[in-house]
Coordinates of C-alpha atoms in Angstrom, one line a residue:
M956 CA -9.4 21.2 -10.8
T957 CA -6.8 22.1 -9.7
T958 CA -4.1 21.4 -6.1
A959 CA -1.2 22.9 -4.5
P960 CA 1.5 24.3 -6.5
T961 CA 3.9 21.9 -3.9
A962 CA 3.4 19.4 -1.4
P963 CA 4.1 20.0 2.5
P964 CA 6.0 17.7 4.0
P965 CA 4.4 14.6 6.3
P966 CA 3.9 16.0 9.9
P967 CA 6.3 14.1 11.6
G968 CA 4.9 12.5 14.5
P969 CA 2.1 10.4 16.5
H970 CA 0.4 13.2 18.0
A971 CA 2.6 16.8 17.4
P972 CA 0.5 19.9 17.2
A973 CA -0.3 20.4 13.3
D974 CA 0.8 24.2 13.1
R975 CA 4.4 23.4 14.4
A976 CA 7.3 22.3 12.6
P977 CA 8.9 18.5 12.9
G978 CA 12.0 17.6 14.6
G979 CA 14.0 14.8 13.3
R980 CA 13.4 12.8 16.6
F981 CA 9.7 13.3 16.7
V982 CA 9.9 11.7 12.5
A983 CA 11.3 9.0 13.4
R984 CA 9.0 8.3 16.7
A985 CA 5.8 8.2 14.0
A986 CA 7.8 6.3 11.5
G987 CA 8.8 3.1 13.9
A988 CA 5.9 3.3 15.4
T989 CA 4.4 3.2 11.6
A990 CA 6.7 -0.2 11.0
V991 CA 5.8 -1.3 13.8
L992 CA 2.0 -1.5 13.3
T993 CA 2.0 -2.5 9.3
A994 CA 4.7 -5.1 11.1
A995 CA 1.8 -6.2 13.1
G996 CA -0.9 -6.0 10.9
S997 CA 1.0 -8.0 8.6
F998 CA 1.7 -10.8 11.5
L999 CA -2.4 -11.2 11.4
G1000 CA -3.0 -11.5 7.5
L1001 CA -1.3 -13.7 7.2
V1002 CA -3.0 -15.3 11.1
R1003 CA -6.2 -14.9 8.8
D1004 CA -5.0 -16.3 5.9
Q1005 CA -3.9 -19.6 7.9
T1006 CA -7.4 -19.3 10.1
V1007 CA -9.7 -19.6 6.4
A1008 CA -6.5 -22.2 5.0
H1009 CA -7.1 -24.2 7.9
L1010 CA -10.9 -24.4 8.1
F1011 CA -11.0 -24.4 4.2
G1012 CA -8.3 -25.6 2.1
A1013 CA -7.5 -24.8 -1.4
G1014 CA -10.9 -25.5 -3.0
S1015 CA -13.9 -24.7 -4.4
D1016 CA -15.4 -22.4 -1.8
T1017 CA -12.1 -20.4 -1.0
D1018 CA -11.5 -20.2 -4.5
A1019 CA -15.5 -18.2 -4.1
F1020 CA -14.2 -16.7 -1.0
L1021 CA -11.3 -15.2 -3.0
V1022 CA -13.0 -14.6 -5.9
S1023 CA -15.1 -11.9 -3.9
W1024 CA -12.3 -10.8 -1.8
T1025 CA -11.5 -9.1 -5.3
V1026 CA -13.9 -5.7 -3.8
P1027 CA -12.4 -4.9 -0.9
E1028 CA -8.2 -5.3 -3.3
F1029 CA -9.3 -2.9 -5.1
A1030 CA -11.4 -0.8 -2.9
A1031 CA -8.3 -0.7 -0.2
T1032 CA -5.5 0.3 -2.8
L1033 CA -8.1 2.9 -3.9
L1034 CA -9.8 4.4 -1.2
I1035 CA -6.7 3.4 1.0
E1036 CA -3.4 3.0 -0.2
D1037 CA -3.4 5.3 -2.5
A1038 CA -5.2 7.1 -4.7
M1039 CA -7.5 8.5 -1.4
A1040 CA -3.9 9.5 0.5
L1041 CA -2.1 11.4 -2.3
V1042 CA -4.7 13.7 -2.8
L1043 CA -6.4 15.1 0.1
V1044 CA -2.8 14.8 2.3
P1045 CA -1.9 17.9 0.3
A1046 CA -5.4 19.3 0.8
F1047 CA -5.7 19.0 3.9
S1048 CA -2.1 20.2 4.7
L1049 CA -2.8 23.3 2.5
A1050 CA -6.2 24.3 4.6
L1051 CA -4.2 23.6 7.6
S1052 CA -0.9 26.0 6.1
R1053 CA -3.8 28.5 6.2
R1054 CA -5.4 28.0 9.3
A1055 CA -2.0 28.8 10.6
A1056 CA -1.1 31.9 8.9
A1057 CA -5.1 33.5 9.7
R1058 CA -4.0 33.3 13.4
G1059 CA -1.0 34.8 12.9
G1060 CA -3.0 37.7 12.5
G1061 CA -3.8 40.5 9.5
P1062 CA -6.6 42.3 7.4
E1063 CA -9.9 41.6 7.7
P1064 CA -11.4 41.2 4.2
A1065 CA -13.6 43.7 3.2
S1066 CA -16.3 40.8 2.9
G1067 CA -16.0 39.8 6.1
P1068 CA -14.6 36.9 8.1
A1069 CA -13.2 33.6 6.2
P1070 CA -14.6 30.4 7.8
D1071 CA -12.5 28.4 9.1
P1072 CA -10.5 26.5 5.6
V1073 CA -9.8 22.7 7.6
R1074 CA -14.1 23.2 9.3
A1075 CA -14.3 23.7 4.6
L1076 CA -12.7 21.2 3.4
L1077 CA -14.7 19.0 5.7
A1078 CA -17.8 20.7 5.2
A1079 CA -17.3 20.4 1.6
T1080 CA -15.6 16.4 1.0
L1081 CA -16.9 14.2 3.7
P1082 CA -21.0 14.2 3.2
R1083 CA -20.7 13.9 -0.8
L1084 CA -17.7 11.4 -0.8
L1085 CA -20.1 9.4 1.9
L1086 CA -23.3 9.4 -0.3
A1087 CA -20.9 9.0 -3.4
L1088 CA -19.3 5.7 -1.6
A1089 CA -22.8 4.8 -0.6
C1090 CA -24.3 4.6 -4.0
A1091 CA -21.2 2.9 -5.2
A1092 CA -21.5 -0.4 -2.3
G1093 CA -25.1 -0.5 -3.2
A1094 CA -24.3 -0.7 -7.4
T1095 CA -21.3 -3.7 -6.1
A1096 CA -23.8 -6.1 -4.1
L1097 CA -26.5 -5.4 -7.1
L1098 CA -24.0 -6.7 -10.0
A1099 CA -23.0 -9.2 -8.1
P1100 CA -23.6 -11.4 -11.0
L1101 CA -22.5 -9.0 -13.3
L1102 CA -18.7 -9.1 -11.8
V1103 CA -17.9 -12.7 -11.0
R1104 CA -19.2 -13.6 -14.1
G1105 CA -16.5 -11.6 -15.1
L1106 CA -14.1 -11.8 -13.1
A1107 CA -14.1 -15.7 -12.8
P1108 CA -16.1 -17.2 -15.8
G1109 CA -15.3 -20.6 -15.2
L1110 CA -16.2 -21.3 -10.8
A1111 CA -17.4 -24.3 -10.5
D1112 CA -20.4 -21.9 -7.5
P1113 CA -20.9 -18.7 -9.2
A1114 CA -24.0 -18.3 -6.8
L1115 CA -21.8 -18.9 -3.5
A1116 CA -19.3 -16.2 -5.1
V1117 CA -22.1 -13.6 -5.5
E1118 CA -22.7 -14.2 -2.0
C1119 CA -19.9 -13.3 -0.7
T1120 CA -19.4 -10.5 -2.8
R1121 CA -22.4 -8.8 -1.6
L1122 CA -21.0 -9.5 1.5
T1123 CA -18.1 -7.3 1.1
A1124 CA -18.6 -5.1 -1.2
L1125 CA -20.2 -2.9 2.3
T1126 CA -16.4 -2.8 1.5
V1127 CA -16.6 0.3 -0.5
L1128 CA -18.4 2.3 2.2
G1129 CA -16.2 1.7 5.2
F1130 CA -12.2 1.2 3.3
G1131 CA -13.8 4.9 1.7
T1132 CA -14.3 5.8 5.0
A1133 CA -11.7 5.3 6.9
G1134 CA -9.0 5.7 3.8
Y1135 CA -10.5 9.4 4.7
F1136 CA -10.0 9.2 8.2
S1137 CA -6.5 7.8 8.0
A1138 CA -5.8 10.7 5.6
A1139 CA -7.5 14.0 7.7
L1140 CA -5.1 12.3 10.4
R1141 CA -1.8 12.9 9.3
A1142 CA -2.2 15.6 8.1
H1143 CA -2.7 16.6 11.6
R1144 CA 0.2 15.0 12.5
S1145 CA -1.6 11.6 14.1
F1146 CA -0.1 8.4 12.8
V1147 CA -0.9 5.6 15.2
P1148 CA -5.1 5.5 14.5
P1149 CA -4.3 5.3 11.3
A1150 CA -1.6 2.5 11.0
A1151 CA -4.0 0.3 13.7
V1152 CA -6.5 -0.1 11.1
Y1153 CA -5.3 -3.3 10.1
L1154 CA -4.6 -4.9 13.1
A1155 CA -8.2 -3.5 14.1
Y1156 CA -9.6 -5.1 10.6
N1157 CA -8.0 -8.8 10.7
L1158 CA -8.5 -9.2 13.8
T1159 CA -12.5 -8.3 12.9
I1160 CA -12.3 -11.0 10.3
I1161 CA -10.8 -14.2 12.5
A1162 CA -13.3 -13.9 15.0
A1163 CA -16.4 -13.2 12.2
V1164 CA -14.6 -16.3 10.8
L1165 CA -14.0 -18.5 14.4
V1166 CA -17.1 -17.9 15.6
L1167 CA -20.0 -17.8 12.1
H1168 CA -17.7 -20.9 10.2
A1169 CA -19.4 -23.9 11.3
R1170 CA -22.8 -22.1 10.9
W1171 CA -22.0 -19.4 7.6
G1172 CA -19.3 -21.7 5.9
V1173 CA -16.9 -19.6 3.8
R1174 CA -19.8 -17.0 3.2
A1175 CA -18.5 -15.8 7.6
A1176 CA -15.0 -15.1 6.6
A1177 CA -16.7 -12.4 3.4
L1178 CA -18.6 -11.2 6.7
G1179 CA -16.0 -10.9 8.9
V1180 CA -14.1 -9.0 6.0
A1181 CA -17.2 -5.9 5.9
A1182 CA -17.3 -6.2 9.8
G1183 CA -13.4 -5.3 9.8
S1184 CA -13.8 -2.2 7.7
A1185 CA -16.3 -0.8 9.8
A1186 CA -13.3 -1.7 12.6
M1187 CA -10.8 0.7 10.5
V1188 CA -13.4 3.3 11.3
L1189 CA -14.2 2.6 14.9
V1190 CA -10.8 2.4 15.7
Q1191 CA -9.9 6.0 13.8
L1192 CA -12.9 8.1 15.0
P1193 CA -11.9 9.4 18.9
A1194 CA -8.8 11.0 17.0
F1195 CA -10.8 12.3 13.5
W1196 CA -13.8 13.4 16.4
R1197 CA -10.7 15.1 18.3
R1198 CA -8.7 16.6 15.6
L1199 CA -12.2 16.9 12.8
P1200 CA -14.5 17.9 15.7
M1201 CA -18.5 17.8 13.8
R1202 CA -19.2 21.0 14.5
P1203 CA -19.6 24.8 12.3
A1204 CA -16.7 25.8 10.8
V1205 CA -14.6 28.2 12.7
R1206 CA -14.5 31.9 11.8
L1207 CA -11.6 33.7 11.3
S1208 CA -11.8 37.4 10.8
V1209 CA -7.8 37.7 8.9
R1210 CA -7.3 37.2 5.3
L1211 CA -6.3 33.6 3.9
S1212 CA -3.8 33.9 1.8
V1213 CA -4.9 36.8 -0.3
R1214 CA -2.3 39.3 -2.1
P1215 CA -2.0 42.6 -0.8
G1216 CA -4.9 45.1 -3.2
A1217 CA -6.2 41.3 -4.8
R1218 CA -10.0 41.6 -6.2
P1219 CA -12.3 38.9 -5.6
R1220 CA -13.2 36.3 -7.3
R1221 CA -16.1 35.9 -10.0
G1222 CA -19.2 35.4 -6.7
G1223 CA -17.3 37.0 -3.9
R1224 CA -14.9 34.7 -3.2
R1225 CA -11.5 36.0 -3.1
R1226 CA -8.1 33.6 -4.1
G1227 CA -7.1 31.2 -1.2
T1228 CA -10.7 31.8 0.8
G1229 CA -11.5 28.3 3.0
P1230 CA -13.7 26.9 0.5
R1231 CA -11.3 27.5 -2.0
T1232 CA -9.4 24.7 -0.4
A1233 CA -12.1 22.2 -1.2
V1234 CA -11.7 22.4 -4.8
L1235 CA -7.9 20.8 -4.4
V1236 CA -9.8 17.1 -4.4
G1237 CA -10.6 16.3 -7.9
G1238 CA -10.2 14.6 -10.6
A1239 CA -6.8 16.7 -11.6
V1240 CA -4.2 14.6 -9.5
L1241 CA -6.6 11.4 -8.8
A1242 CA -7.2 10.5 -11.6
P1243 CA -3.6 9.5 -12.5
V1244 CA -3.2 7.7 -9.1
A1245 CA -6.0 5.6 -9.4
V1246 CA -5.7 4.9 -13.0
F1247 CA -1.8 3.5 -12.0
A1248 CA -3.2 1.7 -8.8
L1249 CA -6.5 0.2 -10.8
S1250 CA -4.5 -0.7 -13.7
R1251 CA -1.4 -2.5 -10.8
Q1252 CA -4.2 -4.5 -9.2
S1253 CA -5.3 -5.5 -12.3
Q1254 CA -2.9 -7.9 -12.5
V1255 CA -4.8 -10.6 -10.0
L1256 CA -8.1 -9.9 -11.8
V1257 CA -5.8 -11.7 -15.6
E1258 CA -4.5 -14.0 -12.7
R1259 CA -8.4 -15.5 -11.1
F1260 CA -9.7 -15.0 -14.5
L1261 CA -7.5 -17.1 -16.1
A1262 CA -7.3 -19.1 -12.9
S1263 CA -10.5 -20.3 -13.2
S1264 CA -10.7 -22.0 -15.9
L1265 CA -8.1 -24.0 -13.9
P1266 CA -9.0 -27.0 -11.1
P1267 CA -10.6 -26.3 -8.4
G1268 CA -8.2 -24.7 -5.8
A1269 CA -5.7 -23.1 -8.8
I1270 CA -6.9 -19.3 -7.1
S1271 CA -6.1 -20.3 -3.9
H1272 CA -3.1 -21.1 -4.6
L1273 CA -2.0 -18.8 -6.6
N1274 CA -3.3 -16.2 -3.8
Y1275 CA -1.6 -17.6 -1.4
A1276 CA 1.4 -18.0 -3.1
Q1277 CA 1.4 -14.1 -3.5
K1278 CA 0.5 -13.2 0.2
V1279 CA 3.2 -14.9 1.2
A1280 CA 5.8 -13.6 -1.2
Q1281 CA 5.0 -10.4 -1.3
L1282 CA 5.9 -10.1 2.3
P1283 CA 9.5 -8.8 2.1
M1284 CA 8.3 -6.7 -0.8
T1285 CA 6.2 -5.5 1.9
F1286 CA 9.0 -4.6 4.4
S1287 CA 11.3 -3.3 1.5
L1288 CA 9.6 -0.7 1.4
L1289 CA 9.0 0.3 4.7
L1290 CA 12.6 2.1 3.3
C1291 CA 10.9 4.0 1.1
T1292 CA 7.8 4.9 3.0
V1293 CA 9.7 6.5 6.2
T1294 CA 12.3 8.2 3.5
F1295 CA 9.0 9.5 1.3
P1296 CA 8.4 13.1 2.7
L1297 CA 12.2 13.5 2.1
V1298 CA 11.8 13.4 -1.3
A1299 CA 9.2 15.3 -1.5
R1300 CA 10.2 18.1 0.5
A1301 CA 13.6 17.6 -1.2
M1302 CA 11.7 18.1 -4.2
A1303 CA 9.4 20.9 -2.9
D1304 CA 12.5 23.4 -2.1
G1305 CA 13.2 22.2 -5.3
R1306 CA 16.9 20.7 -4.6
T1307 CA 17.0 17.9 -7.2
E1308 CA 20.6 17.2 -5.6
R1309 CA 18.9 16.1 -2.5
A1310 CA 15.9 14.5 -4.2
R1311 CA 18.2 12.7 -5.9
A1312 CA 20.9 11.0 -3.7
R1313 CA 18.0 9.8 -1.6
V1314 CA 16.3 8.1 -4.4
E1315 CA 18.9 6.3 -5.5
R1316 CA 19.9 4.9 -2.0
D1317 CA 16.3 4.0 -1.9
L1318 CA 16.8 1.6 -4.3
V1319 CA 19.5 -0.2 -3.8
L1320 CA 18.2 0.3 -0.1
A1321 CA 15.4 -1.4 -0.6
A1322 CA 16.2 -4.0 -2.9
V1323 CA 18.8 -6.1 -0.6
V1324 CA 15.4 -6.1 1.2
V1325 CA 13.4 -8.0 -1.4
L1326 CA 17.0 -9.8 -3.3
L1327 CA 18.0 -11.7 0.6
G1328 CA 13.7 -12.0 1.7
A1329 CA 13.9 -13.2 -2.3
A1330 CA 16.5 -15.5 -2.3
Y1331 CA 15.3 -16.8 1.7
V1332 CA 11.9 -17.6 -0.1
I1333 CA 12.9 -19.6 -3.2
A1334 CA 15.7 -21.8 -0.8
Y1335 CA 12.4 -22.6 1.6
A1336 CA 9.2 -22.6 -0.4
P1337 CA 8.2 -26.4 0.7
Q1338 CA 9.1 -25.6 4.8
I1339 CA 7.7 -22.0 5.3
I1340 CA 4.4 -23.2 3.4
E1341 CA 4.0 -26.3 5.0
L1342 CA 4.5 -24.7 8.3
L1343 CA 2.6 -22.3 7.6
F1344 CA -0.9 -23.4 6.1
Q1345 CA -1.1 -28.1 6.1
R1346 CA -3.2 -28.6 8.4
G1347 CA -6.6 -29.2 8.9
A1348 CA -8.0 -29.0 5.3
F1349 CA -5.0 -28.2 3.4
G1350 CA -3.1 -31.0 2.8
A1351 CA 0.5 -31.9 1.5
A1352 CA -0.6 -31.5 -2.6
D1353 CA -1.8 -28.1 -1.6
T1354 CA 1.4 -27.9 0.0
A1355 CA 3.7 -28.7 -2.8
A1356 CA 1.8 -26.6 -5.2
T1357 CA 1.3 -23.2 -3.0
A1358 CA 5.5 -24.1 -2.7
S1359 CA 5.8 -23.8 -6.6
V1360 CA 3.7 -21.3 -7.4
M1361 CA 5.5 -19.5 -4.8
R1362 CA 9.2 -19.4 -6.2
V1363 CA 7.6 -18.7 -8.9
Y1364 CA 6.1 -15.3 -8.2
A1365 CA 9.5 -14.6 -5.8
L1366 CA 11.2 -13.9 -8.9
G1367 CA 9.3 -10.9 -9.8
L1368 CA 10.1 -9.3 -6.1
L1369 CA 12.3 -7.2 -7.4
G1370 CA 10.5 -6.0 -10.1
H1371 CA 7.3 -5.3 -7.3
C1372 CA 9.8 -3.1 -5.3
L1373 CA 10.9 -1.1 -7.8
A1374 CA 7.4 -0.3 -9.0
G1375 CA 6.5 0.7 -5.5
A1376 CA 9.6 2.4 -5.1
L1377 CA 9.9 4.8 -8.2
V1378 CA 5.7 5.4 -8.7
R1379 CA 6.5 7.8 -5.4
P1380 CA 9.3 10.2 -6.7
F1381 CA 6.5 10.8 -9.6
F1382 CA 3.8 11.6 -7.6
A1383 CA 5.3 13.9 -4.8
A1384 CA 5.3 16.9 -7.1
A1385 CA 1.0 16.9 -6.3
R1386 CA 1.3 17.4 -10.2
P1387 CA -0.5 15.9 -12.4
V1388 CA 1.2 12.9 -14.5
W1389 CA 0.2 10.0 -16.6
Y1390 CA 4.4 8.3 -17.0
P1391 CA 3.8 5.4 -14.2
A1392 CA -0.3 5.2 -15.8
G1393 CA 1.2 4.3 -19.0
A1394 CA 4.2 2.2 -17.4
M1395 CA 1.9 -0.2 -15.7
A1396 CA -0.1 -0.4 -18.2
V1397 CA 2.3 -1.4 -20.7
G1398 CA 3.4 -4.6 -17.9
L1399 CA -0.1 -5.0 -17.6
L1400 CA -0.9 -6.0 -21.2
L1401 CA 2.3 -7.9 -21.1
T1402 CA 0.7 -9.6 -17.8
V1403 CA -3.1 -10.5 -20.3
G1404 CA -0.8 -12.0 -22.9
A1405 CA 2.5 -13.9 -21.3
G1406 CA -0.6 -15.0 -18.7
A1407 CA -3.4 -16.4 -21.9
L1408 CA 0.0 -18.0 -23.7
A1409 CA 1.4 -19.8 -20.8
A1410 CA -1.6 -20.8 -18.8
P1411 CA -2.8 -23.6 -21.2
R1412 CA 0.4 -25.1 -21.3
W1413 CA 1.9 -24.7 -17.7
G1414 CA -1.3 -23.4 -15.4
V1415 CA -0.5 -21.5 -12.0
H1416 CA 3.2 -21.2 -13.0
G1417 CA 2.3 -19.9 -16.7
I1418 CA 0.1 -16.9 -15.0
A1419 CA 2.6 -16.6 -11.6
A1420 CA 5.7 -16.2 -14.6
A1421 CA 3.1 -14.3 -16.9
N1422 CA 2.6 -11.5 -13.5
A1423 CA 6.6 -11.1 -13.0
A1424 CA 7.5 -10.0 -16.0
G1425 CA 4.6 -7.5 -16.3
I1426 CA 5.6 -6.0 -13.5
T1427 CA 9.6 -6.1 -14.3
A1428 CA 8.7 -4.5 -17.4
T1429 CA 7.0 -1.7 -15.8
A1430 CA 9.3 -1.0 -13.5
L1431 CA 12.0 -0.4 -16.5
L1432 CA 9.8 2.0 -17.8
L1433 CA 9.5 3.9 -14.4
L1434 CA 12.9 3.8 -13.9
H1435 CA 13.7 5.3 -17.7
G1436 CA 11.3 7.8 -16.6
L1437 CA 11.8 9.2 -14.2
G1438 CA 15.3 10.0 -15.5
T1439 CA 14.2 11.2 -18.1
R1440 CA 10.8 13.8 -16.6
V1441 CA 11.0 13.8 -13.3
L1442 CA 15.0 13.3 -11.1
P1443 CA 17.8 13.1 -12.7
V1444 CA 18.4 9.8 -11.5
R1445 CA 21.4 8.1 -12.4
V1446 CA 20.4 4.9 -14.4
G1447 CA 23.7 3.3 -14.8
R1448 CA 24.8 3.3 -10.8
V1449 CA 21.4 2.1 -9.6
A1450 CA 22.3 -0.6 -12.1
A1451 CA 25.2 -1.2 -11.8
G1452 CA 24.4 -1.8 -7.3
L1453 CA 21.6 -3.7 -8.8
G1454 CA 23.8 -6.1 -10.6
R1455 CA 26.2 -6.5 -7.8
L1456 CA 23.5 -7.6 -5.3
V1457 CA 22.2 -10.7 -7.9
P1458 CA 25.1 -13.1 -7.6
A1459 CA 24.8 -12.6 -4.0
A1460 CA 21.0 -13.1 -3.6
A1461 CA 21.3 -16.7 -6.2
A1462 CA 24.4 -17.5 -4.1
A1463 CA 22.7 -16.6 -1.0
C1464 CA 19.6 -19.1 -2.6
A1465 CA 21.9 -21.8 -3.4
A1466 CA 23.0 -22.3 -0.1
G1467 CA 20.1 -21.9 1.4
W1468 CA 18.2 -24.4 -1.6
A1469 CA 21.6 -26.9 -0.1
A1470 CA 20.9 -26.8 3.2
A1471 CA 17.0 -27.4 3.0
R1472 CA 17.3 -31.0 2.2
L1473 CA 20.2 -31.8 5.4
V1474 CA 16.8 -30.6 8.2
P1475 CA 14.4 -33.1 7.2
A1476 CA 11.6 -31.0 10.0
P1477 CA 10.3 -27.5 8.7
L1478 CA 10.6 -26.0 11.3
P1479 CA 13.9 -25.6 12.2
T1480 CA 15.1 -26.2 8.3
V1481 CA 13.0 -22.2 8.7
L1482 CA 14.9 -21.1 11.5
A1483 CA 18.8 -21.9 9.8
G1484 CA 17.6 -20.2 6.9
C1485 CA 17.6 -17.0 8.5
L1486 CA 20.9 -17.5 9.3
V1487 CA 21.9 -19.5 6.4
V1488 CA 20.7 -17.2 3.7
P1489 CA 22.2 -13.2 5.0
A1490 CA 25.1 -14.7 5.8
V1491 CA 25.8 -15.9 2.7
F1492 CA 24.3 -12.9 0.8
T1493 CA 26.6 -10.6 3.4
A1494 CA 29.1 -12.7 2.4
V1495 CA 29.2 -12.4 -1.8
A1496 CA 28.0 -8.5 -1.8
L1497 CA 30.7 -7.3 0.1
A1498 CA 33.6 -9.9 -1.8
V1499 CA 31.2 -8.4 -5.1
R1500 CA 32.6 -5.1 -3.1
A1501 CA 28.1 -4.4 -3.3
P1502 CA 28.1 -1.0 -0.7
E1503 CA 25.2 -0.6 0.2
V1504 CA 25.6 -3.6 2.5
P1505 CA 27.1 -2.0 4.8
Q1506 CA 25.2 1.7 5.1
L1507 CA 22.0 -0.4 5.2
L1508 CA 24.2 -2.0 8.9
T1509 CA 25.3 0.6 9.6
A1510 CA 21.6 2.7 8.9
V1511 CA 19.5 -0.6 11.2
T1512 CA 22.3 -0.5 13.6
R1513 CA 22.1 3.6 14.5
R1514 CA 18.5 3.6 14.0
F1515 CA 18.3 1.6 17.5
R1516 CA 20.8 4.5 19.0
H1517 CA 18.7 6.9 18.1
A1518 CA 16.0 4.5 19.6
R1519 CA 17.3 3.9 23.4

């Protein structure tokens, strides 16, 4: 398999013409729309978890459902968030570039009119992908008993988990199709429909659980997950149909990216023609991305495998703690998501110094957000969990267990944030890079070993601590490898910036912990913490002369001014 030597810059706005140069204001609007819809989808994901916790608590039924949820978690990582996008967006972008060059005019090839590269790519990849996804979904449903036995051998009710897994297996087809649509639309500079997929997904799950829980029990949640994957496709289908209608490829009577005098390749095809574009979608670039994504997601497998032998509810406590604790990481990575196209373009243009400076600044700014969030989560964990989940079948004991686990998880938030931010420059060059997969494998091995040793003695807390240790090791390896293999990142400068922020986060956490004891009601306490923790964090950061905090405040102020 081959790929383009450089990746085209991601498109600028929700509905910009695909062949026109991006504008700064359009980029800001696209980033703003994506951020708002992503935040709304995350909020509905929290409402979804609250609904499941309210109706089913944190017992054996919820454990069975969460084991089945492993399938869509892996499918989403591979087919929507990572591998599919990193391979297909450059492929469609290159096809669009060749179409634009063809429409600019030129001599007609001796072999006759060339096919439209975009249509050729669509025809060569989508039917085969749908067939492969359907086969994978069927195989997952058929092998559900083996999957459940391998994922959670100590589960109290494996039969229920098998039934739920057979329902969630349908997400392989739904997520794969949705991921393909998202990549194609983003390459065509249409961002709103892809950003809305998790809104549609979570709304469908919530509706299914509310309507069907009395008759189906926790199976209603599994059915909602399957239906939600179909909703992801439907919310993008109109835009996809407008941008890439399923009709025979339009033929262009011009040569596509063929040097004068170039001879046809074997079989009559010329270099750069439409069918050649389809070769971009393949294993050379996909394999390292997929291995990294699978290795990172496998941390969840390790946790559930180890927790399946603990008392019922352990998997649920880990799940709820992780979902809430990782919200600060999600918002911190939005900064890197917005600036990732700038890094990719700078690397493609050979502007290494600009890319290096952007990556260094992004790392520290993302660390500001995630450390501030970690301080808040640790200080107010019991109040947060009580406010969000303690109702219905989710009792005070579940709140106490989940909050204590969440505090341990929060210790690894900086590692999760840095790993997510550091891996992007590795893959920005649009060429096979295996170092991130190796770094993630080291972290996963550490998680497995530490978790196996700690779980029998410390239970879910030992599992959460192993997760934090493993991902932190991966982040350190990625930081070292980025400076030596991809960009000359000044590791000492980045570490110094992080070193000034950690004491600020510790002080903010201590102040929030002390303040949380003064107000007994959870809602006023949580709201007061939104003032106490940032105030102390900012004061200490300024005292230790951490310049990143005022830079972040300046960037936010500037963004709001541009929005007006």
